[in-house]
Coordinates of C-alpha atoms and ligand atoms in Angstrom, one line a residue:
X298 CA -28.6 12.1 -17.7
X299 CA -26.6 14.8 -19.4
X300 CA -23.7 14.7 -16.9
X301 CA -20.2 14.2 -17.5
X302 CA -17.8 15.1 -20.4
X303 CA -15.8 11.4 -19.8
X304 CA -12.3 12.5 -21.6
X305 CA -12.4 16.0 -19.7
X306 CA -13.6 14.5 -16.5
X307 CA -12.8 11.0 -16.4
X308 CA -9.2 11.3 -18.3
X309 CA -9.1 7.6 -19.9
X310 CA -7.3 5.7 -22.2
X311 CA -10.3 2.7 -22.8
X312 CA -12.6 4.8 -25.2
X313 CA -15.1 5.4 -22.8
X314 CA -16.8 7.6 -24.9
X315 CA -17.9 4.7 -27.8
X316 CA -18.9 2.1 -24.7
X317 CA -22.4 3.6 -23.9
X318 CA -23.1 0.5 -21.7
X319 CA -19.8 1.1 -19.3
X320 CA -20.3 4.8 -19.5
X321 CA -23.8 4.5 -17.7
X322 CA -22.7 1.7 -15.3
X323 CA -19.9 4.5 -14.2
X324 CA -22.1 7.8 -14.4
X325 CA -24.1 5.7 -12.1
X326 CA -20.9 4.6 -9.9
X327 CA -19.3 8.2 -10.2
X328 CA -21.6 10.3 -7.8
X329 CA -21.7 7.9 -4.9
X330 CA -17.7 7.5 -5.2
X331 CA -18.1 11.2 -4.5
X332 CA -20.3 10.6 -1.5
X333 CA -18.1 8.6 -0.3
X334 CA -15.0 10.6 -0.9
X335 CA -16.8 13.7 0.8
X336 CA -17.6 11.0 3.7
X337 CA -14.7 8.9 4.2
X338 CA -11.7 10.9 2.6
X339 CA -9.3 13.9 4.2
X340 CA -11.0 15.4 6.8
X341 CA -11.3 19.1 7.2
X342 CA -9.2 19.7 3.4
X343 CA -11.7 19.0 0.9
X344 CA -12.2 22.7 -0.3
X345 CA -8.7 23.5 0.4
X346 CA -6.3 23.7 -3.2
X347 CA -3.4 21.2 -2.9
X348 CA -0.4 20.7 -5.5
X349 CA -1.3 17.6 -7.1
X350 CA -0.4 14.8 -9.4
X351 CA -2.5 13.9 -11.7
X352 CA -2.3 11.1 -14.5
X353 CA -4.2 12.4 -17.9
X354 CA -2.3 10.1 -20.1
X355 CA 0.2 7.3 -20.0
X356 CA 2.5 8.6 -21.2
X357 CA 5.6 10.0 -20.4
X358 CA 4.5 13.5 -20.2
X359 CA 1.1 12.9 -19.4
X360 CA 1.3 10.8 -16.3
X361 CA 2.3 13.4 -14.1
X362 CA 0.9 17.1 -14.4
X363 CA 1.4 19.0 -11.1
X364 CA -1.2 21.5 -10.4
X365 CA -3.6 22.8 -7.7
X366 CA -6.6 21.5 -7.1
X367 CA -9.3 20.9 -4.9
X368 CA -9.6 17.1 -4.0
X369 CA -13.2 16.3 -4.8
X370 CA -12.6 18.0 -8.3
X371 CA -9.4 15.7 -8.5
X372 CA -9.6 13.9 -12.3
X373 CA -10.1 10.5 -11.8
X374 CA -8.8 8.4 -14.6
X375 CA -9.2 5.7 -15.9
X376 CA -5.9 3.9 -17.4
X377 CA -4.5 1.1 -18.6
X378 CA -0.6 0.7 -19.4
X379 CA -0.3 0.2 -23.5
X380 CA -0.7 -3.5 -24.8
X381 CA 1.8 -5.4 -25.3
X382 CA 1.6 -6.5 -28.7
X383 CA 0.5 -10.5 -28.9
X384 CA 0.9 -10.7 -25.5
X385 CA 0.2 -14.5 -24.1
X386 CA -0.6 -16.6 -21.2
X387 CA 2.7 -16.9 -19.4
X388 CA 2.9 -19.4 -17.1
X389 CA 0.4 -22.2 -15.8
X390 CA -2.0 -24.4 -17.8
X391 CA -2.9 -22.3 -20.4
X392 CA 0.7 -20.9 -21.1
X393 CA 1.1 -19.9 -24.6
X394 CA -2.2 -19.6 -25.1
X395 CA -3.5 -15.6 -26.2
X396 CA -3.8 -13.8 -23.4
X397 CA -7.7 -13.0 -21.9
X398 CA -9.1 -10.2 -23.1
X399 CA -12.7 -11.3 -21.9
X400 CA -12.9 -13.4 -18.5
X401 CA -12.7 -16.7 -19.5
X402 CA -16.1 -18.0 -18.2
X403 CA -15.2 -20.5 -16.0
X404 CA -12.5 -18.1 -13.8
X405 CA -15.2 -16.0 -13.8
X406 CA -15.9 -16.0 -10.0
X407 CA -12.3 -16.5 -9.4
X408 CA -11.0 -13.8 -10.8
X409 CA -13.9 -11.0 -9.3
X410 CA -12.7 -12.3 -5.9
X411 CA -9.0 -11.0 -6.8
X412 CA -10.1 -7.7 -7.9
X413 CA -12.3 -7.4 -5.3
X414 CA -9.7 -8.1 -2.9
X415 CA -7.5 -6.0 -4.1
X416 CA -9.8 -3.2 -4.9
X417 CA -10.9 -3.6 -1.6
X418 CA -7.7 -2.5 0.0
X419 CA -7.7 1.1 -1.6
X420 CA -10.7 3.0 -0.2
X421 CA -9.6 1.4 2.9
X422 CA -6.0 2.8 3.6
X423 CA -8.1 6.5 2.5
X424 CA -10.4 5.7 5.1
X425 CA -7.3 4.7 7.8
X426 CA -5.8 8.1 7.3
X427 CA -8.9 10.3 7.1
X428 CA -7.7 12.1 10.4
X429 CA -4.1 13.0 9.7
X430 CA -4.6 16.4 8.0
X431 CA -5.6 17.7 11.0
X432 CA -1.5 16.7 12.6
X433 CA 0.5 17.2 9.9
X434 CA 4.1 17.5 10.3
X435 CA 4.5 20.0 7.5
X436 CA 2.5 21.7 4.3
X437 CA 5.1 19.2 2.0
X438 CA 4.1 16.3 4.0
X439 CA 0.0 17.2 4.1
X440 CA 0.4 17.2 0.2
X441 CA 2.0 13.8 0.2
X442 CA -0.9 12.5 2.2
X443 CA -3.3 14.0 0.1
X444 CA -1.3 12.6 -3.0
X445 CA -1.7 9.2 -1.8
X446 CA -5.3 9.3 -0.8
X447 CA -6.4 10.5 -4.1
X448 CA -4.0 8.0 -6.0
X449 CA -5.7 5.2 -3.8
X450 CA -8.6 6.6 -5.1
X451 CA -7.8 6.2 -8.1
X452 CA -6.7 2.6 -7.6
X453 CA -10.5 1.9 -6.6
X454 CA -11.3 3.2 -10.2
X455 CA -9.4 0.9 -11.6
X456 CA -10.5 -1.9 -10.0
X457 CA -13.9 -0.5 -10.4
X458 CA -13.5 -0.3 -13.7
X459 CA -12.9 -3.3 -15.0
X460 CA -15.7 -4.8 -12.5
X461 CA -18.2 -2.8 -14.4
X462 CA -16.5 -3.4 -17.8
X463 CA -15.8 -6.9 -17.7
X464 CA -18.5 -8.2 -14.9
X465 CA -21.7 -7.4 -15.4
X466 CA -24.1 -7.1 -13.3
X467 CA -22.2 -9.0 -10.7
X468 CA -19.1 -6.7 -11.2
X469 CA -21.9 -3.5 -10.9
X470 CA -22.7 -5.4 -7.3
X471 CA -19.2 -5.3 -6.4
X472 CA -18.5 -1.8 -7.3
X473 CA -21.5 -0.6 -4.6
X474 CA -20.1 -2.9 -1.9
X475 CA -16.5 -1.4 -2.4
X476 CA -18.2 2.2 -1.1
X477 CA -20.4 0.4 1.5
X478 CA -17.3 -1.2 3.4
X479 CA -15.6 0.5 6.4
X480 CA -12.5 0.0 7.5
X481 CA -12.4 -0.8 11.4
X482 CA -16.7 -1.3 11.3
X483 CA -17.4 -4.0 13.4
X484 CA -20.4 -4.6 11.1
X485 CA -18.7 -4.2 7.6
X486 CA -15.1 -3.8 7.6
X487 CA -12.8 -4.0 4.7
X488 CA -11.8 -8.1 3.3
X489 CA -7.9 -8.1 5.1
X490 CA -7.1 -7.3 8.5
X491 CA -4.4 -4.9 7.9
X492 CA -6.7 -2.3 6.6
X493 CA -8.9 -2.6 9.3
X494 CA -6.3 -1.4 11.7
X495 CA -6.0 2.3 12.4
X496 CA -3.7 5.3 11.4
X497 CA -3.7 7.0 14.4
X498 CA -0.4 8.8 13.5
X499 CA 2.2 10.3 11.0
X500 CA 4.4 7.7 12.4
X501 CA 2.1 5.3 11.6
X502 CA 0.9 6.5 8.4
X503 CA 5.1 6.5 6.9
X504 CA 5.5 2.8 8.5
X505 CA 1.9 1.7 6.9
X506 CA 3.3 3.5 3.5
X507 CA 6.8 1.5 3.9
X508 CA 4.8 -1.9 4.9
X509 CA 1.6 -2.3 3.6
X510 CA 1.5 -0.3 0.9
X511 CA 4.6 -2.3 -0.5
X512 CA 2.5 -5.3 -0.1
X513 CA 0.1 -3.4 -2.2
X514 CA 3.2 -3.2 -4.8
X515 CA 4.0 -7.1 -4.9
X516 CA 0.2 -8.1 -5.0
X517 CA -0.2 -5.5 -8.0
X518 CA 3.0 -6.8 -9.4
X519 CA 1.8 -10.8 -9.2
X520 CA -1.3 -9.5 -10.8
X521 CA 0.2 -7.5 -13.7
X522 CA 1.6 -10.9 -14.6
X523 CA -2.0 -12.0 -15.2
X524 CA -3.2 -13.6 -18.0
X525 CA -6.6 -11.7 -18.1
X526 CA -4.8 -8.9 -19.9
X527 CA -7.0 -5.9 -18.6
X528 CA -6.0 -7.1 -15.3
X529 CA -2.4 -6.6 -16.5
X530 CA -2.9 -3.4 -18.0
X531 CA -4.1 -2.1 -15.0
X532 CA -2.3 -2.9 -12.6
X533 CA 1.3 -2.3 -14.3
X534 CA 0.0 1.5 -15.0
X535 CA -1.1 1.3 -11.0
X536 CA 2.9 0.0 -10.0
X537 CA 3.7 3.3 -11.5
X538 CA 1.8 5.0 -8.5
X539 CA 2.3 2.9 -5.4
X540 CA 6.1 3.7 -6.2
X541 CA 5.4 7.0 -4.8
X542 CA 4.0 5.7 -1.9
X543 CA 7.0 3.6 -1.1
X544 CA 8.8 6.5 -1.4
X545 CA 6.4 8.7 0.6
X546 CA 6.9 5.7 3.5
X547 CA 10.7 5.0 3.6
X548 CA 11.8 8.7 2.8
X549 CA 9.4 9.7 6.4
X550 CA 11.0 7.4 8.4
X551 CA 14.4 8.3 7.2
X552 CA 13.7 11.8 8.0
X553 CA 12.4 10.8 11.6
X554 CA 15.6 8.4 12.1
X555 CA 17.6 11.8 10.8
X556 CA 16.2 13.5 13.4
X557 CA 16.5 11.7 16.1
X558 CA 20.2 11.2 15.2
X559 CA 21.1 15.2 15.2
X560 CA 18.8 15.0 18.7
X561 CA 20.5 12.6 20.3
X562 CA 24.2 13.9 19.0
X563 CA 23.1 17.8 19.9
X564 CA 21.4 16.6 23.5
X565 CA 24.1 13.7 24.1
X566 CA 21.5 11.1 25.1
X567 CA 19.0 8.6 23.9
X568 CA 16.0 10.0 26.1
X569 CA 14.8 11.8 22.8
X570 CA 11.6 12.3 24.4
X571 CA 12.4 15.1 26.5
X572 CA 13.5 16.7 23.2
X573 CA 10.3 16.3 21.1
X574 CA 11.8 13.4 19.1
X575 CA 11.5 10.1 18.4
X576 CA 13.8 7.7 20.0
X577 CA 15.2 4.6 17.9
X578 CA 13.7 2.1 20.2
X579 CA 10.2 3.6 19.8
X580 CA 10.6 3.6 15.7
X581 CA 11.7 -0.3 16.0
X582 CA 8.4 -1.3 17.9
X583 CA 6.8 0.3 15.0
X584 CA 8.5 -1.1 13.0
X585 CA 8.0 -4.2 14.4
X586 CA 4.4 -4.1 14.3
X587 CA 3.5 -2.4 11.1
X588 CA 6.2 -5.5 9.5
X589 CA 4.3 -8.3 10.8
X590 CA 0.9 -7.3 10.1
X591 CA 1.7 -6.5 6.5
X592 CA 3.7 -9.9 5.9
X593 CA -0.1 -11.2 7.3
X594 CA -1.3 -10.1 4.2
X595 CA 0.2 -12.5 1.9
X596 CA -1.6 -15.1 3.8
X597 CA -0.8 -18.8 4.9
X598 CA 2.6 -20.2 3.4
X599 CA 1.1 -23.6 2.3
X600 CA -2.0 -22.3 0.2
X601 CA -4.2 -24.3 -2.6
X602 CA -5.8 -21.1 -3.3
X603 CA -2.2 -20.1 -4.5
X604 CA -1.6 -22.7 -6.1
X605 CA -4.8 -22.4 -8.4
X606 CA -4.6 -18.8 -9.3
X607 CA -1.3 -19.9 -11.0
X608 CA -2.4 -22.9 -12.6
X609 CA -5.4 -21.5 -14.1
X610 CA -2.9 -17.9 -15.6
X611 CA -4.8 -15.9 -13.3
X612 CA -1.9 -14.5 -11.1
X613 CA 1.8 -15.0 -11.3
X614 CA 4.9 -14.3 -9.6
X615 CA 6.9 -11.4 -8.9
X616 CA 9.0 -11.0 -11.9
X617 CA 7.2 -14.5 -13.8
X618 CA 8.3 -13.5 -17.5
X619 CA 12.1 -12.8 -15.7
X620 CA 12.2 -16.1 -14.4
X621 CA 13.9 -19.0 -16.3
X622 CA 12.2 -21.9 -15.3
X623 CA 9.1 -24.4 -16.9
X624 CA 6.6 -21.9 -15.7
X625 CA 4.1 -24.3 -14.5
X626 CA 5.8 -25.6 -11.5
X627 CA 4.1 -29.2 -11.2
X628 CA 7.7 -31.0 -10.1
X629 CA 9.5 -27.7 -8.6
X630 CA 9.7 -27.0 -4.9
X631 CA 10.3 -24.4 -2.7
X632 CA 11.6 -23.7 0.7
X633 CA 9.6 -22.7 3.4
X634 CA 9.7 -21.5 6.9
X635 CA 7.7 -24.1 9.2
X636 CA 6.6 -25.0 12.7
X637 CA 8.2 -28.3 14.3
X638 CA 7.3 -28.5 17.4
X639 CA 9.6 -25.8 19.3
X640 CA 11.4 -25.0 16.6
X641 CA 11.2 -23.1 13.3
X642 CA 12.9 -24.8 10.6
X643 CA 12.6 -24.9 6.6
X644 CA 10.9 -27.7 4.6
X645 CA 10.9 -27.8 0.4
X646 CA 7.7 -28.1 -0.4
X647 CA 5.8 -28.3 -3.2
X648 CA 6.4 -24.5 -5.3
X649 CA 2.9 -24.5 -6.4
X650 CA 1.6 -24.1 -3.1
X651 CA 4.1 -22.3 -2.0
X652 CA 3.7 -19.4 -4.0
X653 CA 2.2 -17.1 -1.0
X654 CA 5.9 -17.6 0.7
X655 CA 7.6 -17.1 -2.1
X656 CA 5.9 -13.3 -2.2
X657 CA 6.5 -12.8 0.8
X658 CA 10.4 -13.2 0.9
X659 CA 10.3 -11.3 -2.4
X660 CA 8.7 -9.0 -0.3
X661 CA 10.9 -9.3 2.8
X662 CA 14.3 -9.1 0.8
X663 CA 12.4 -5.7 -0.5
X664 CA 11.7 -4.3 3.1
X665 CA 15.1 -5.2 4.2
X666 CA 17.0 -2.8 1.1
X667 CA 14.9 0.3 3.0
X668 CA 15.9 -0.7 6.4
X669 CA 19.0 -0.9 5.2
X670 CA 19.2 2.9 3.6
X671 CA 17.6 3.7 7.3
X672 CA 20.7 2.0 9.0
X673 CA 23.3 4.0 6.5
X674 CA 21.5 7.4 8.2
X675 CA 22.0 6.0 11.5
X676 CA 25.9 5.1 11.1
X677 CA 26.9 8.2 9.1
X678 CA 25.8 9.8 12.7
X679 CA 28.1 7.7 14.4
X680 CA 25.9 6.0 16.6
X681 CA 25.3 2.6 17.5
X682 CA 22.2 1.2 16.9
X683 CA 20.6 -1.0 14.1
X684 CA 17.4 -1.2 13.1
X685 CA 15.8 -4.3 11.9
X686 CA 12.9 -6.5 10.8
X687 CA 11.6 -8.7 12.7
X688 CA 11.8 -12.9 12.2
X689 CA 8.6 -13.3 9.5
X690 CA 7.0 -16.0 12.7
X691 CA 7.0 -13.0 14.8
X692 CA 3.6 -12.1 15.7
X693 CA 1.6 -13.7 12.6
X694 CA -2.0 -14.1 12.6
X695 CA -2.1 -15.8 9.8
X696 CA -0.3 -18.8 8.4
X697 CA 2.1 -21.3 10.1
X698 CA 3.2 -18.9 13.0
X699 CA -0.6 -17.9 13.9
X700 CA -0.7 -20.1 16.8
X701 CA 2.7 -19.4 18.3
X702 CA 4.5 -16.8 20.6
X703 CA 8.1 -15.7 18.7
X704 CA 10.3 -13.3 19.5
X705 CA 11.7 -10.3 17.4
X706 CA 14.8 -12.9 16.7
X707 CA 12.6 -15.7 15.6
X708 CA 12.6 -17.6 19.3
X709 CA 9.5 -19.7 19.8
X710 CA 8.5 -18.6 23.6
X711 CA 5.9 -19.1 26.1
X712 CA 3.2 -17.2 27.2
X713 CA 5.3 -16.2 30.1
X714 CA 8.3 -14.6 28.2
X715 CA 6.2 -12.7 25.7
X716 CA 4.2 -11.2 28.6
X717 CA 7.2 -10.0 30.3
X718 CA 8.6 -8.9 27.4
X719 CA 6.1 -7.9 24.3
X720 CA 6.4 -4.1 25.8
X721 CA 9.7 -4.1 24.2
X722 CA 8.6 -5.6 20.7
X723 CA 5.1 -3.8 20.2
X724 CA 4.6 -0.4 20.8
X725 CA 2.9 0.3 24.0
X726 CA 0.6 2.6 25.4
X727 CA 2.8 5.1 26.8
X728 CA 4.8 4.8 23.0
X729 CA 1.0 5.9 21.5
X730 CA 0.3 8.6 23.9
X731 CA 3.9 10.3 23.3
X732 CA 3.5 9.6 19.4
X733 CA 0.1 11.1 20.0
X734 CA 1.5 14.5 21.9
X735 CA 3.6 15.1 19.1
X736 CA 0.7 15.3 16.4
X737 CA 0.3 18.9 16.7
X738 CA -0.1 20.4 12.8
X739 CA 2.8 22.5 11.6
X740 CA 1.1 24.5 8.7
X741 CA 3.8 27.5 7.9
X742 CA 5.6 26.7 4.4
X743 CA 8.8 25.5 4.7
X744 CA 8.2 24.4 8.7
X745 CA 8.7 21.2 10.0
X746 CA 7.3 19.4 13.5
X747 CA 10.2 18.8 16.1
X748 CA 10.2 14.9 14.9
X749 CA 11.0 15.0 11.8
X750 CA 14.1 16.2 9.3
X751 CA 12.6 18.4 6.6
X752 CA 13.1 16.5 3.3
X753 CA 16.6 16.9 0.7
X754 CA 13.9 18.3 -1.8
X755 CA 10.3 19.7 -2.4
X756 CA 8.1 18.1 -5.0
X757 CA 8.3 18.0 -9.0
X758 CA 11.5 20.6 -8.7
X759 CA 10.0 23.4 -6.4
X760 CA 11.3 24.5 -3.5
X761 CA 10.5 22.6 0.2
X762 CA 9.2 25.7 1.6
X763 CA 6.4 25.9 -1.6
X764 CA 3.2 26.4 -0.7
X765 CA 1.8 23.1 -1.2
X766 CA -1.0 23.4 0.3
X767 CA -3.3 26.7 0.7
X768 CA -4.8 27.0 3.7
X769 CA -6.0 30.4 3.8
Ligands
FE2_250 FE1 -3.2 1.5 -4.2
FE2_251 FE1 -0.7 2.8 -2.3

């Protein structure tokens, strides 16, 4: 197959040229990633030019070059953040040991469940948000979308990459199934249950950026710790990335709690409805539900699995090599939110398996500096209202708290109590429907929906009313 000039089209930093056996694994992979893309990716935009980031290099210049292009022809590359020269094993077992650069046999099986799993996760949240071109907000906010969907695609390269380089034929397996799994399909939905949920809306979509995709950002960030160093490489050049989505997340929301501030200060009154905003209230029962299925994600706060994956190098902490202590953990504990009978309380426990929960507050403490910026918006307005996140036991799935009613404030309830109430904690039907009304597309440069602020700036230095976007 004479097909595809790999540095021009696949920009890489692994020498894909001088691996013949890696090159044909991906010119195989390549068109039915299109397929898919054409499939399962924005709906209704694929011929349309957007203003796009994309990552030909490393480094500092070459990590970001803005230009239009049409999405399928987006350039996706594969890279891996530079090595770090004699770079070791830095926690668990095999601590000061070199790190991997092959997959040590044994973890083989292990470690293809991890990058599946995370891999996983990144055609999915393309797939969640296929629909929202057709609603957007604004031309700046349609090429944020777009930004994040191809970036997520890009993620899936990654992953796919070092699948097909590292696994062989069971890693070629894996790459197919990636493109084969829906998320939502009864039949074959994606691994975790957070990207099986939809997307619905641009409310949504910035709470799903702000929440799941930073879940996406500590998982990546436990990973890049990994002693498998192509894992590592990957995924720190990846962190790069999913910053922008966090940003894409908790600058939306800010600019929807803007708004309704000015609305509710111009109209003097909280009904924002009338108005064509989005009332406070309404953004906390998102907020509420888009929290606890993300903190779902990091699964159940006593976990062996956990517990292994750190043992054997395979995935750290957050922040492992910043961390002062043995690095292996055997005698250390940790403390962690439990279930005794009615009441929630916290137990030390073992560290090793506690490693899940320890993520997760990482990950809490994380949430809790954007809600934070969210609240400074909402007193600067003068008015009196505080958003927050909800106690971690409120409505889990997974874990501990799976089994359990709790409220927003972390009360354990009956049945009773969280039927009368949950309409206050979750968003309800008539909250969907409204959100719903409001997705009409605002497409004129420099126009924003009746919802949401515009932002303090446009992208990469240009102006908010640029044409981000051509529609015509
Ligand atoms: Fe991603
Ligand atoms: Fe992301």
């Amino acid at each position: 197959m004479a097909g595809i000039d790999y540095s021009e089209r696949i920009p890489n930093n692994v020498s894909l040229h001088e691996n013949r056996r890696l090159q044909r694994a991906l010119e195989d992979w390549q068109p039915k990633f299109l397929e898919w893309w054409q499939d399962m990716g924005p709906l209704g935009f694929q011929a349309k030019e957007t203003y796009l980031r994309t990552a030909v290099s490393v480094d500092a210049k070459g990590w970001a070059q803005f230009d239009y292009v049409r999405m399928p022809e987006y350039r996706w590359g594969i890279f891996l953040a530079e090595p770090e020269p004699v770079r070791q094993v830095n926690f668990g077992d095999h601590k000061g040991q070199p790190a991997w650069q092959d997959v040590p046999g044994e973890y083989r099986g292990t470690l293809r469940r991890l990058i599946v799993t995370q891999g996983d996760t990144e055609p999915a949240s393309v797939e969640q948000q296929q629909h929202l071109g057709r609603t957007c907000p604004s031309l700046y906010d349609l090429r944020n979308i777009f930004q994040v969907n191809v970036e997520e695609g890009r993620h899936l390269w990654a992953m796919v990459y070092l699948l097909d380089a590292h696994f062989g034929r069971d890693g070629r397996e894996e790459s197919e199934a990636l493109l084969q799994r829906r998320s939502g399909d009864a039949d074959k939905p994606r691994i975790l249950g957070a990207f099986n949920e939809k997307t619905p809306d641009w409310l949504s979509f910035f709470m799903f950026c702000f929440f799941t995709d930073r879940d996406g950002k500590y998982q990546l960030a436990s990973l890049a710790e990994s002693g498998f160093d192509p894992l590592s490489r990957t995924c720190r050049f990846m962190l790069t990335e999913e910053a922008h989505h966090m940003f894409v997340g908790e600058a939306g929301i800010m600019r929807i709690v803007q708004r309704a501030c000015e609305l509710m200060r111009e109209h003097k009154t909280d009904d924002l409805r009338k108005h064509g905003g989005i009332d406070l209230p309404t953004i906390q029962r998102y907020l509420n539900f888009h929290c606890s299925v993300s903190l779902d994600l990091f699964g159940s706060e006593i976990s062996t699995n956990a517990a292994n994956f750190y043992t054997l190098g395979l995935k750290g902490r957050f922040e492992e090599t910043k961390k002062t202590d043995d690095h292996l953990l055997k005698q250390a504990t940790y403390s962690v939110a439990e279930l005794d009978g009615e009441r929630i309380v916290t137990r030390e426990e073992p560290a090793l398996v506690s490693l899940n929960e320890r993520l997760r507050d990482d990950y809490v403490a994380d949430c809790a500096r954007g809600v934070a910026r969210w609240n400074e918006v909402i007193r600067k307005h003068g008015i009196d209202f505080e958003l927050t996140l909800p106690h971690r036991a409120f409505h889990r799935a997974i874990g501990s708290f799976g089994e359990v009613r709790v409220s927003p404030d972390g009360r354990i309830i009956g049945q009773a109590e969280w039927d009368a109430r949950h309409r206050d904690w979750l968003p309800t039907e008539d909250d969907k429907e409204y959100i719903q009304s409001l997705m009409r597309p605002v497409v004129e440069p420099g126009r924003f929906a009746s919802w949401i602020a515009p932002p303090a700036r446009g992208v990469n230095g240009l102006p908010v009313d640029f044409e981000y976007v051509r529609l015509a």
